[in-house]
Amino acid sequence: MSAPVAEGVEAANPVERFDRTPATSVRQHPERASYDRAVVHAILDESLFCQVGFAVDGKPFVIPCIHARIGSTLYLHGGLASRLMQVVASGAEICVSATIVDGLVLARSWFAHSFNYRSVVVFGTGRIVIDLVEKARALRAVVEHVAPGRSREARPPSPKEMAATAVVAIEITSGSAKVRRGLPRDADSDYELPVWAGELPLQLTPLPPVSDPRMPAGLDLPDSVRDYRRPGQA
Amino acid sequence: MSAPVAEGVEAANPVERFDRTPATSVRQHPERASYDRAVVHAILDESLFCQVGFAVDGKPFVIPCIHARIGSTLYLHGGLASRLMQVVASGAEICVSATIVDGLVLARSWFAHSFNYRSVVVFGTGRIVIDLVEKARALRAVVEHVAPGRSREARPPSPKEMAATAVVAIEITSGSAKVRRGLPRDADSDYELPVWAGELPLQLTPLPPVSDPRMPAGLDLPDSVRDYRRPGQA
């Protein structure tokens, strides 16, 4: 997917790394940081939902939200009257965070306990999406983000439903990822302790689907449900 | 666990519901909202981690963080130099959000798609925890929050480790929960469509533990790992 050509002084070519800024520089465990756009994008794509942060008169808000990414644009949707939609549409600065926990890191000491995780924090400013072609494309991306293939199985929105849904776009201007993997890193003197240590991997896993009893008889489970997994998941 | 006696004009008795404020009133799908402290607390306890939001000079930040709750106090820990610890310790207003996704709601139309989820958004102000008894209690609560029983299996912090860890407390002053359960709520005319509809439940599930090869031989899997589940999970 090609990035839109940036206007103004920014280079028009795809930029593969985010510039480090005071806001995005990872200070705690900088060895876990990545400023690689591909790493940031992959974590955003695998994360089922995100947390959207904004400030109103200096008061912070964090709201869980479903997102979809196209290029370096994040799309969110919601009710027209929601605070989140209104603030994002106003062009205020937005912070979006998404986290995938891959496991518990169980060390010999409380102190060395950790998580294995992949997280991103990105910043950008929003705009409301008015163009109907972009809006439909964004809503398709949201459905596909949640359940790949589902947009072809279910009924697309009517003009009335389109009008009842607000879509906002956030251009990601800066951001970073943070990734921890592997076993505990205990203090040298702790390796003799008789304490079980290791990783307990965790994964968001589908359980058996629950069919709506009001369906017409004889419908098979669709591909989007039978083979459900997050992008990047084995 | 008894709540501390509030000073000033607030009632000293335990308050079972949060007052609704403009910031905490759920506007989108108000039928999903709960202002019941027990509901909010149970979701915080089951959530493995949270997202902490704050504003610096009007710029929003959202940082994933491990938390533990004791009564109506949330404890977070981190490096002394982290922005998060410094901002929370400054007494600034903090917003904490936590979300558990219970399933995908796959409807006949794109428009009626949803998640089943339990989420909370709480607000409060922070302080740094200096008292060593409170600090040790908070760190134990954090370990227990992540893996119940683990604090008895692993080595507690040394004075040096205690000094290297910052702990902050956020008194939850307001908040709300939002819960969706059940099947899709499709438009009446869509129930005839030949589209599979229902719920795909999702759960954060442990995979087989990975033992650290540097352990002394002969250690069994501890209870905290063998029986791992989140509080409230079946």
GROMACS .gro file of C-alpha atoms in nm:
model
  468
    1MET     CA    1   0.000   0.000   0.000
    2SER     CA    2   0.160   0.328  -0.103
    3ALA     CA    3   0.172   0.621   0.138
    4PRO     CA    4   0.000   0.940   0.026
    5VAL     CA    5   0.242   1.203  -0.096
    6ALA     CA    6   0.312   1.438   0.194
    7GLU     CA    7   0.274   1.806   0.119
    8GLY     CA    8   0.508   2.076   0.237
    9VAL     CA    9   0.860   2.023   0.355
   10GLU     CA   10   0.833   1.655   0.445
   11ALA     CA   11   0.990   1.409   0.205
   12ALA     CA   12   0.737   1.242  -0.022
   13ASN     CA   13   0.909   0.905  -0.014
   14PRO     CA   14   0.797   0.640   0.232
   15VAL     CA   15   0.972   0.690   0.563
   16GLU     CA   16   1.056   0.363   0.727
   17ARG     CA   17   1.136   0.488   1.073
   18PHE     CA   18   0.969   0.739   1.301
   19ASP     CA   19   1.182   1.027   1.415
   20ARG     CA   20   1.250   1.006   1.785
   21THR     CA   21   1.092   1.288   1.978
   22PRO     CA   22   1.091   1.361   2.352
   23ALA     CA   23   0.735   1.223   2.362
   24THR     CA   24   0.814   0.898   2.182
   25SER     CA   25   1.162   0.818   2.311
   26VAL     CA   26   1.139   0.510   2.529
   27ARG     CA   27   1.317   0.589   2.856
   28GLN     CA   28   1.243   0.274   3.056
   29HIS     CA   29   1.420  -0.028   2.904
   30PRO     CA   30   1.529   0.157   2.588
   31GLU     CA   31   1.675  -0.175   2.464
   32ARG     CA   32   1.314  -0.287   2.407
   33ALA     CA   33   1.226   0.008   2.184
   34SER     CA   34   1.168   0.017   1.811
   35TYR     CA   35   1.099   0.319   1.593
   36ASP     CA   36   1.048   0.104   1.285
   37ARG     CA   37   0.716   0.182   1.117
   38ALA     CA   38   0.672  -0.178   1.006
   39VAL     CA   39   0.702  -0.299   1.366
   40VAL     CA   40   0.457  -0.034   1.490
   41HIS     CA   41   0.211  -0.114   1.212
   42ALA     CA   42   0.222  -0.490   1.268
   43ILE     CA   43   0.140  -0.447   1.638
   44LEU     CA   44  -0.147  -0.211   1.558
   45ASP     CA   45  -0.282  -0.462   1.307
   46GLU     CA   46  -0.266  -0.758   1.545
   47SER     CA   47  -0.420  -0.563   1.837
   48LEU     CA   48  -0.792  -0.626   1.838
   49PHE     CA   49  -0.861  -0.283   1.987
   50CYS     CA   50  -0.670   0.019   2.104
   51GLN     CA   51  -0.693   0.283   2.374
   52VAL     CA   52  -0.739   0.639   2.256
   53GLY     CA   53  -0.610   0.917   2.477
   54PHE     CA   54  -0.692   1.284   2.455
   55ALA     CA   55  -0.706   1.585   2.685
   56VAL     CA   56  -0.997   1.825   2.733
   57ASP     CA   57  -0.899   2.138   2.926
   58GLY     CA   58  -0.596   1.946   3.053
   59LYS     CA   59  -0.809   1.656   3.182
   60PRO     CA   60  -0.697   1.320   3.040
   61PHE     CA   61  -0.936   1.066   2.892
   62VAL     CA   62  -0.860   0.713   2.775
   63ILE     CA   63  -1.131   0.530   2.581
   64PRO     CA   64  -1.112   0.179   2.433
   65CYS     CA   65  -1.185   0.179   2.064
   66ILE     CA   66  -1.176  -0.046   1.761
   67HIS     CA   67  -0.934   0.076   1.497
   68ALA     CA   68  -0.817  -0.011   1.151
   69ARG     CA   69  -0.500   0.100   0.977
   70ILE     CA   70  -0.460   0.189   0.611
   71GLY     CA   71  -0.107   0.301   0.538
   72SER     CA   72  -0.010   0.544   0.813
   73THR     CA   73  -0.371   0.640   0.886
   74LEU     CA   74  -0.571   0.500   1.177
   75TYR     CA   75  -0.948   0.500   1.138
   76LEU     CA   76  -1.190   0.498   1.431
   77HIS     CA   77  -1.567   0.500   1.421
   78GLY     CA   78  -1.841   0.578   1.666
   79GLY     CA   79  -2.161   0.762   1.732
   80LEU     CA   80  -2.180   1.116   1.603
   81ALA     CA   81  -2.238   1.250   1.955
   82SER     CA   82  -1.955   1.070   2.129
   83ARG     CA   83  -1.694   1.279   2.306
   84LEU     CA   84  -1.421   1.076   2.142
   85MET     CA   85  -1.547   1.143   1.788
   86GLN     CA   86  -1.595   1.512   1.861
   87VAL     CA   87  -1.250   1.559   2.010
   88VAL     CA   88  -1.073   1.367   1.735
   89ALA     CA   89  -1.271   1.552   1.467
   90SER     CA   90  -1.164   1.883   1.623
   91GLY     CA   91  -0.804   1.819   1.520
   92ALA     CA   92  -0.677   1.788   1.876
   93GLU     CA   93  -0.364   1.588   1.940
   94ILE     CA   94  -0.442   1.221   2.002
   95CYS     CA   95  -0.236   0.943   2.159
   96VAL     CA   96  -0.324   0.586   2.067
   97SER     CA   97  -0.185   0.291   2.260
   98ALA     CA   98  -0.221  -0.078   2.185
   99THR     CA   99  -0.074  -0.370   2.374
  100ILE     CA  100  -0.049  -0.744   2.309
  101VAL     CA  101   0.053  -0.952   2.609
  102ASP     CA  102   0.246  -1.262   2.499
  103GLY     CA  103   0.321  -1.408   2.839
  104LEU     CA  104   0.407  -1.373   3.203
  105VAL     CA  105   0.777  -1.370   3.287
  106LEU     CA  106   0.803  -1.548   3.621
  107ALA     CA  107   1.140  -1.478   3.776
  108ARG     CA  108   1.315  -1.595   4.093
  109SER     CA  109   1.262  -1.254   4.256
  110TRP     CA  110   0.955  -1.031   4.262
  111PHE     CA  111   1.178  -0.759   4.122
  112ALA     CA  112   1.270  -0.943   3.801
  113HIS     CA  113   0.910  -1.040   3.717
  114SER     CA  114   0.793  -0.898   3.389
  115PHE     CA  115   0.563  -0.947   3.093
  116ASN     CA  116   0.649  -1.048   2.744
  117TYR     CA  117   0.456  -0.802   2.535
  118ARG     CA  118   0.443  -0.593   2.223
  119SER     CA  119   0.305  -0.243   2.262
  120VAL     CA  120   0.286   0.076   2.062
  121VAL     CA  121   0.223   0.436   2.150
  122VAL     CA  122   0.154   0.662   1.853
  123PHE     CA  123   0.061   1.027   1.820
  124GLY     CA  124  -0.127   1.217   1.558
  125THR     CA  125  -0.406   1.457   1.486
  126GLY     CA  126  -0.750   1.369   1.367
  127ARG     CA  127  -1.002   1.480   1.110
  128ILE     CA  128  -1.353   1.370   1.039
  129VAL     CA  129  -1.395   1.163   0.725
  130ILE     CA  130  -1.659   1.317   0.502
  131ASP     CA  131  -1.577   1.166   0.164
  132LEU     CA  132  -1.811   0.867   0.126
  133VAL     CA  133  -1.562   0.657  -0.067
  134GLU     CA  134  -1.298   0.700   0.205
  135LYS     CA  135  -1.564   0.640   0.473
  136ALA     CA  136  -1.681   0.313   0.317
  137ARG     CA  137  -1.322   0.201   0.272
  138ALA     CA  138  -1.248   0.280   0.637
  139LEU     CA  139  -1.555   0.093   0.763
  140ARG     CA  140  -1.462  -0.209   0.550
  141ALA     CA  141  -1.112  -0.194   0.700
  142VAL     CA  142  -1.260  -0.187   1.052
  143VAL     CA  143  -1.472  -0.497   0.985
  144GLU     CA  144  -1.173  -0.672   0.827
  145HIS     CA  145  -0.951  -0.567   1.117
  146VAL     CA  146  -1.180  -0.740   1.365
  147ALA     CA  147  -1.258  -1.050   1.157
  148PRO     CA  148  -1.067  -1.098   0.831
  149GLY     CA  149  -1.307  -1.194   0.551
  150ARG     CA  150  -1.619  -1.082   0.738
  151SER     CA  151  -1.692  -0.781   0.517
  152ARG     CA  152  -1.775  -1.018   0.229
  153GLU     CA  153  -2.009  -1.230   0.445
  154ALA     CA  154  -2.224  -0.959   0.606
  155ARG     CA  155  -2.442  -0.683   0.462
  156PRO     CA  156  -2.261  -0.354   0.392
  157PRO     CA  157  -2.406  -0.035   0.539
  158SER     CA  158  -2.710   0.136   0.395
  159PRO     CA  159  -2.689   0.511   0.329
  160LYS     CA  160  -2.883   0.566   0.653
  161GLU     CA  161  -2.637   0.352   0.851
  162MET     CA  162  -2.345   0.533   0.686
  163ALA     CA  163  -2.492   0.864   0.792
  164ALA     CA  164  -2.544   0.740   1.149
  165THR     CA  165  -2.177   0.645   1.186
  166ALA     CA  166  -1.896   0.894   1.239
  167VAL     CA  167  -1.555   0.797   1.107
  168VAL     CA  168  -1.239   0.983   1.199
  169ALA     CA  169  -0.890   0.949   1.059
  170ILE     CA  170  -0.573   0.999   1.260
  171GLU     CA  171  -0.254   1.047   1.063
  172ILE     CA  172   0.024   0.886   1.264
  173THR     CA  173   0.300   1.144   1.283
  174SER     CA  174   0.520   0.986   1.548
  175GLY     CA  175   0.535   0.677   1.758
  176SER     CA  176   0.731   0.389   1.894
  177ALA     CA  177   0.698   0.024   1.980
  178LYS     CA  178   0.825  -0.164   2.280
  179VAL     CA  179   0.883  -0.539   2.274
  180ARG     CA  180   1.002  -0.784   2.539
  181ARG     CA  181   1.054  -1.153   2.466
  182GLY     CA  182   1.217  -1.448   2.632
  183LEU     CA  183   1.306  -1.579   2.974
  184PRO     CA  184   1.353  -1.395   3.304
  185ARG     CA  185   1.669  -1.193   3.352
  186ASP     CA  186   1.741  -1.264   3.718
  187ALA     CA  187   2.024  -1.137   3.932
  188ASP     CA  188   2.321  -1.374   3.901
  189SER     CA  189   2.303  -1.477   4.265
  190ASP     CA  190   1.937  -1.577   4.230
  191TYR     CA  191   1.992  -1.857   3.979
  192GLU     CA  192   2.073  -2.099   4.264
  193LEU     CA  193   1.738  -2.041   4.436
  194PRO     CA  194   1.497  -2.336   4.434
  195VAL     CA  195   1.229  -2.126   4.261
  196TRP     CA  196   1.058  -2.237   3.939
  197ALA     CA  197   1.120  -1.971   3.677
  198GLY     CA  198   1.020  -1.933   3.318
  199GLU     CA  199   0.751  -1.797   3.094
  200LEU     CA  200   0.380  -1.865   3.096
  201PRO     CA  201   0.275  -1.777   2.739
  202LEU     CA  202  -0.071  -1.622   2.703
  203GLN     CA  203  -0.278  -1.590   2.390
  204LEU     CA  204  -0.618  -1.445   2.310
  205THR     CA  205  -0.787  -1.764   2.193
  206PRO     CA  206  -1.126  -1.828   2.030
  207LEU     CA  207  -1.362  -2.057   2.220
  208PRO     CA  208  -1.640  -2.251   2.040
  209PRO     CA  209  -1.868  -2.011   1.846
  210VAL     CA  210  -2.222  -1.950   1.972
  211SER     CA  211  -2.478  -1.949   1.689
  212ASP     CA  212  -2.766  -1.705   1.701
  213PRO     CA  213  -3.081  -1.922   1.726
  214ARG     CA  214  -3.272  -1.678   1.506
  215MET     CA  215  -3.074  -1.774   1.194
  216PRO     CA  216  -3.237  -1.950   0.900
  217ALA     CA  217  -3.167  -2.324   0.924
  218GLY     CA  218  -2.874  -2.486   0.747
  219LEU     CA  219  -2.612  -2.209   0.751
  220ASP     CA  220  -2.256  -2.332   0.790
  221LEU     CA  221  -1.994  -2.157   1.001
  222PRO     CA  222  -1.832  -1.903   0.771
  223ASP     CA  223  -1.458  -1.890   0.702
  224SER     CA  224  -1.415  -1.576   0.913
  225VAL     CA  225  -1.530  -1.765   1.222
  226ARG     CA  226  -1.401  -2.117   1.157
  227ASP     CA  227  -1.045  -2.008   1.090
  228TYR     CA  228  -1.038  -1.709   1.322
  229ARG     CA  229  -0.701  -1.582   1.428
  230ARG     CA  230  -0.532  -1.245   1.463
  231PRO     CA  231  -0.295  -1.139   1.183
  232GLY     CA  232   0.053  -1.251   1.284
  233GLN     CA  233  -0.078  -1.523   1.518
  234ALA     CA  234   0.042  -1.876   1.443
  235MET     CA  235  -1.140  -0.442   5.310
  236SER     CA  236  -1.255  -0.115   5.466
  237ALA     CA  237  -1.224   0.214   5.282
  238PRO     CA  238  -1.018   0.484   5.450
  239VAL     CA  239  -1.229   0.746   5.621
  240ALA     CA  240  -1.265   1.036   5.380
  241GLU     CA  241  -1.192   1.378   5.517
  242GLY     CA  242  -1.397   1.687   5.448
  243VAL     CA  243  -1.753   1.689   5.326
  244GLU     CA  244  -1.765   1.343   5.175
  245ALA     CA  245  -1.952   1.075   5.366
  246ALA     CA  246  -1.723   0.848   5.564
  247ASN     CA  247  -1.926   0.535   5.500
  248PRO     CA  248  -1.836   0.309   5.214
  249VAL     CA  249  -1.996   0.441   4.899
  250GLU     CA  250  -2.112   0.163   4.675
  251ARG     CA  251  -2.171   0.366   4.363
  252PHE     CA  252  -1.967   0.634   4.192
  253ASP     CA  253  -2.137   0.966   4.144
  254ARG     CA  254  -2.202   1.033   3.779
  255THR     CA  255  -2.003   1.326   3.647
  256PRO     CA  256  -1.985   1.476   3.298
  257ALA     CA  257  -1.652   1.296   3.254
  258THR     CA  258  -1.777   0.953   3.363
  259SER     CA  259  -2.130   0.950   3.224
  260VAL     CA  260  -2.147   0.697   2.945
  261ARG     CA  261  -2.307   0.867   2.645
  262GLN     CA  262  -2.275   0.595   2.383
  263HIS     CA  263  -2.492   0.294   2.469
  264PRO     CA  264  -2.581   0.419   2.818
  265GLU     CA  265  -2.772   0.093   2.872
  266ARG     CA  266  -2.431  -0.078   2.898
  267ALA     CA  267  -2.307   0.149   3.178
  268SER     CA  268  -2.255   0.069   3.544
  269TYR     CA  269  -2.149   0.306   3.818
  270ASP     CA  270  -2.132   0.027   4.075
  271ARG     CA  271  -1.795   0.021   4.251
  272ALA     CA  272  -1.801  -0.358   4.282
  273VAL     CA  273  -1.843  -0.394   3.904
  274VAL     CA  274  -1.562  -0.146   3.836
  275HIS     CA  275  -1.332  -0.314   4.088
  276ALA     CA  276  -1.395  -0.666   3.954
  277ILE     CA  277  -1.303  -0.557   3.600
  278LEU     CA  278  -0.987  -0.385   3.725
  279ASP     CA  279  -0.891  -0.700   3.915
  280GLU     CA  280  -0.945  -0.932   3.620
  281SER     CA  281  -0.762  -0.704   3.374
  282LEU     CA  282  -0.402  -0.816   3.352
  283PHE     CA  283  -0.285  -0.462   3.279
  284CYS     CA  284  -0.429  -0.118   3.231
  285GLN     CA  285  -0.365   0.191   3.022
  286VAL     CA  286  -0.272   0.503   3.213
  287GLY     CA  287  -0.360   0.838   3.058
  288PHE     CA  288  -0.229   1.178   3.155
  289ALA     CA  289  -0.170   1.515   2.995
  290VAL     CA  290   0.152   1.716   2.994
  291ASP     CA  291   0.102   2.074   2.874
  292GLY     CA  292  -0.222   1.957   2.713
  293LYS     CA  293  -0.051   1.674   2.523
  294PRO     CA  294  -0.210   1.335   2.592
  295PHE     CA  295  -0.010   1.025   2.679
  296VAL     CA  296  -0.136   0.669   2.719
  297ILE     CA  297   0.104   0.414   2.865
  298PRO     CA  298   0.034   0.046   2.936
  299CYS     CA  299   0.104  -0.042   3.297
  300ILE     CA  300   0.058  -0.324   3.546
  301HIS     CA  301  -0.168  -0.229   3.833
  302ALA     CA  302  -0.301  -0.369   4.155
  303ARG     CA  303  -0.602  -0.255   4.353
  304ILE     CA  304  -0.634  -0.241   4.729
  305GLY     CA  305  -0.972  -0.099   4.829
  306SER     CA  306  -1.029   0.207   4.614
  307THR     CA  307  -0.657   0.265   4.557
  308LEU     CA  308  -0.475   0.164   4.240
  309TYR     CA  309  -0.103   0.105   4.272
  310LEU     CA  310   0.142   0.131   3.982
  311HIS     CA  311   0.515   0.080   3.987
  312GLY     CA  312   0.800   0.172   3.761
  313GLY     CA  313   1.143   0.317   3.730
  314LEU     CA  314   1.209   0.632   3.932
  315ALA     CA  315   1.291   0.827   3.616
  316SER     CA  316   0.988   0.729   3.409
  317ARG     CA  317   0.762   1.006   3.286
  318LEU     CA  318   0.459   0.811   3.407
  319MET     CA  319   0.589   0.783   3.764
  320GLN     CA  320   0.689   1.149   3.771
  321VAL     CA  321   0.356   1.273   3.641
  322VAL     CA  322   0.149   1.052   3.872
  323ALA     CA  323   0.366   1.148   4.170
  324SER     CA  324   0.309   1.516   4.089
  325GLY     CA  325  -0.057   1.483   4.183
  326ALA     CA  326  -0.183   1.545   3.830
  327GLU     CA  327  -0.519   1.407   3.728
  328ILE     CA  328  -0.492   1.054   3.588
  329CYS     CA  329  -0.731   0.847   3.380
  330VAL     CA  330  -0.695   0.470   3.392
  331SER     CA  331  -0.871   0.245   3.144
  332ALA     CA  332  -0.888  -0.134   3.140
  333THR     CA  333  -1.070  -0.357   2.894
  334ILE     CA  334  -1.146  -0.727   2.879
  335VAL     CA  335  -1.273  -0.852   2.543
  336ASP     CA  336  -1.506  -1.148   2.589
  337GLY     CA  337  -1.595  -1.207   2.226
  338LEU     CA  338  -1.670  -1.085   1.878
  339VAL     CA  339  -2.036  -1.013   1.803
  340LEU     CA  340  -2.082  -1.112   1.440
  341ALA     CA  341  -2.403  -0.965   1.308
  342ARG     CA  342  -2.587  -0.988   0.976
  343SER     CA  343  -2.486  -0.631   0.886
  344TRP     CA  344  -2.149  -0.456   0.922
  345PHE     CA  345  -2.335  -0.191   1.119
  346ALA     CA  346  -2.456  -0.424   1.397
  347HIS     CA  347  -2.116  -0.585   1.454
  348SER     CA  348  -1.984  -0.532   1.804
  349PHE     CA  349  -1.768  -0.674   2.079
  350ASN     CA  350  -1.873  -0.835   2.400
  351TYR     CA  351  -1.650  -0.666   2.653
  352ARG     CA  352  -1.614  -0.532   3.003
  353SER     CA  353  -1.429  -0.204   3.034
  354VAL     CA  354  -1.369   0.059   3.298
  355VAL     CA  355  -1.256   0.418   3.288
  356VAL     CA  356  -1.160   0.564   3.625
  357PHE     CA  357  -1.020   0.897   3.731
  358GLY     CA  358  -0.810   1.000   4.027
  359THR     CA  359  -0.502   1.180   4.144
  360GLY     CA  360  -0.175   1.022   4.236
  361ARG     CA  361   0.085   1.042   4.506
  362ILE     CA  362   0.419   0.872   4.546
  363VAL     CA  363   0.426   0.598   4.808
  364ILE     CA  364   0.705   0.664   5.055
  365ASP     CA  365   0.599   0.457   5.354
  366LEU     CA  366   0.789   0.129   5.326
  367VAL     CA  367   0.511  -0.082   5.473
  368GLU     CA  368   0.260   0.051   5.221
  369LYS     CA  369   0.517   0.016   4.944
  370ALA     CA  370   0.588  -0.349   5.025
  371ARG     CA  371   0.215  -0.419   5.050
  372ALA     CA  372   0.158  -0.255   4.711
  373LEU     CA  373   0.438  -0.452   4.544
  374ARG     CA  374   0.301  -0.776   4.689
  375ALA     CA  375  -0.040  -0.681   4.552
  376VAL     CA  376   0.112  -0.621   4.207
  377VAL     CA  377   0.278  -0.964   4.203
  378GLU     CA  378  -0.044  -1.126   4.326
  379HIS     CA  379  -0.246  -0.933   4.068
  380VAL     CA  380  -0.038  -1.080   3.786
  381ALA     CA  381  -0.009  -1.435   3.923
  382PRO     CA  382  -0.208  -1.523   4.235
  383GLY     CA  383   0.014  -1.709   4.484
  384ARG     CA  384   0.340  -1.604   4.319
  385SER     CA  385   0.450  -1.368   4.597
  386ARG     CA  386   0.497  -1.669   4.828
  387GLU     CA  387   0.702  -1.861   4.569
  388ALA     CA  388   0.955  -1.595   4.465
  389ARG     CA  389   1.207  -1.389   4.660
  390PRO     CA  390   1.070  -1.059   4.801
  391PRO     CA  391   1.261  -0.740   4.722
  392SER     CA  392   1.583  -0.646   4.895
  393PRO     CA  393   1.614  -0.293   5.039
  394LYS     CA  394   1.817  -0.199   4.732
  395GLU     CA  395   1.547  -0.331   4.497
  396MET     CA  396   1.280  -0.149   4.700
  397ALA     CA  397   1.475   0.173   4.664
  398ALA     CA  398   1.513   0.121   4.288
  399THR     CA  399   1.136   0.088   4.238
  400ALA     CA  400   0.894   0.378   4.243
  401VAL     CA  401   0.540   0.303   4.358
  402VAL     CA  402   0.255   0.545   4.311
  403ALA     CA  403  -0.098   0.531   4.446
  404ILE     CA  404  -0.402   0.665   4.264
  405GLU     CA  405  -0.715   0.712   4.472
  406ILE     CA  406  -1.009   0.638   4.245
  407THR     CA  407  -1.249   0.928   4.285
  408SER     CA  408  -1.484   0.862   3.996
  409GLY     CA  409  -1.538   0.609   3.726
  410SER     CA  410  -1.769   0.387   3.536
  411ALA     CA  411  -1.785   0.049   3.374
  412LYS     CA  412  -1.934  -0.053   3.042
  413VAL     CA  413  -2.042  -0.410   2.971
  414ARG     CA  414  -2.188  -0.573   2.661
  415ARG     CA  415  -2.292  -0.939   2.655
  416GLY     CA  416  -2.493  -1.167   2.433
  417LEU     CA  417  -2.592  -1.209   2.072
  418PRO     CA  418  -2.610  -0.955   1.789
  419ARG     CA  419  -2.895  -0.706   1.789
  420ASP     CA  420  -2.969  -0.688   1.417
  421ALA     CA  421  -3.229  -0.480   1.238
  422ASP     CA  422  -3.557  -0.676   1.224
  423SER     CA  423  -3.549  -0.702   0.846
  424ASP     CA  424  -3.198  -0.855   0.854
  425TYR     CA  425  -3.296  -1.172   1.041
  426GLU     CA  426  -3.405  -1.335   0.714
  427LEU     CA  427  -3.064  -1.290   0.553
  428PRO     CA  428  -2.865  -1.608   0.488
  429VAL     CA  429  -2.574  -1.478   0.698
  430TRP     CA  430  -2.425  -1.676   0.986
  431ALA     CA  431  -2.453  -1.466   1.301
  432GLY     CA  432  -2.355  -1.519   1.659
  433GLU     CA  433  -2.072  -1.471   1.903
  434LEU     CA  434  -1.714  -1.588   1.880
  435PRO     CA  435  -1.604  -1.591   2.246
  436LEU     CA  436  -1.241  -1.498   2.309
  437GLN     CA  437  -1.036  -1.561   2.618
  438LEU     CA  438  -0.679  -1.486   2.724
  439THR     CA  439  -0.557  -1.843   2.766
  440PRO     CA  440  -0.233  -1.986   2.907
  441LEU     CA  441  -0.028  -2.200   2.670
  442PRO     CA  442   0.217  -2.463   2.800
  443PRO     CA  443   0.474  -2.304   3.037
  444VAL     CA  444   0.835  -2.267   2.922
  445SER     CA  445   1.085  -2.360   3.195
  446ASP     CA  446   1.403  -2.160   3.231
  447PRO     CA  447   1.686  -2.411   3.154
  448ARG     CA  448   1.906  -2.242   3.418
  449MET     CA  449   1.692  -2.376   3.706
  450PRO     CA  450   1.825  -2.631   3.955
  451ALA     CA  451   1.703  -2.979   3.855
  452GLY     CA  452   1.388  -3.134   3.998
  453LEU     CA  453   1.167  -2.827   4.055
  454ASP     CA  454   0.798  -2.890   3.996
  455LEU     CA  455   0.566  -2.641   3.831
  456PRO     CA  456   0.438  -2.419   4.111
  457ASP     CA  457   0.067  -2.371   4.187
  458SER     CA  458   0.071  -2.016   4.048
  459VAL     CA  459   0.165  -2.150   3.703
  460ARG     CA  460  -0.014  -2.488   3.697
  461ASP     CA  461  -0.353  -2.345   3.791
  462TYR     CA  462  -0.314  -2.006   3.625
  463ARG     CA  463  -0.629  -1.815   3.552
  464ARG     CA  464  -0.749  -1.459   3.593
  465PRO     CA  465  -0.974  -1.383   3.892
  466GLY     CA  466  -1.331  -1.423   3.776
  467GLN     CA  467  -1.236  -1.653   3.487
  468ALA     CA  468  -1.404  -1.993   3.485
   0.00000   0.00000   0.00000
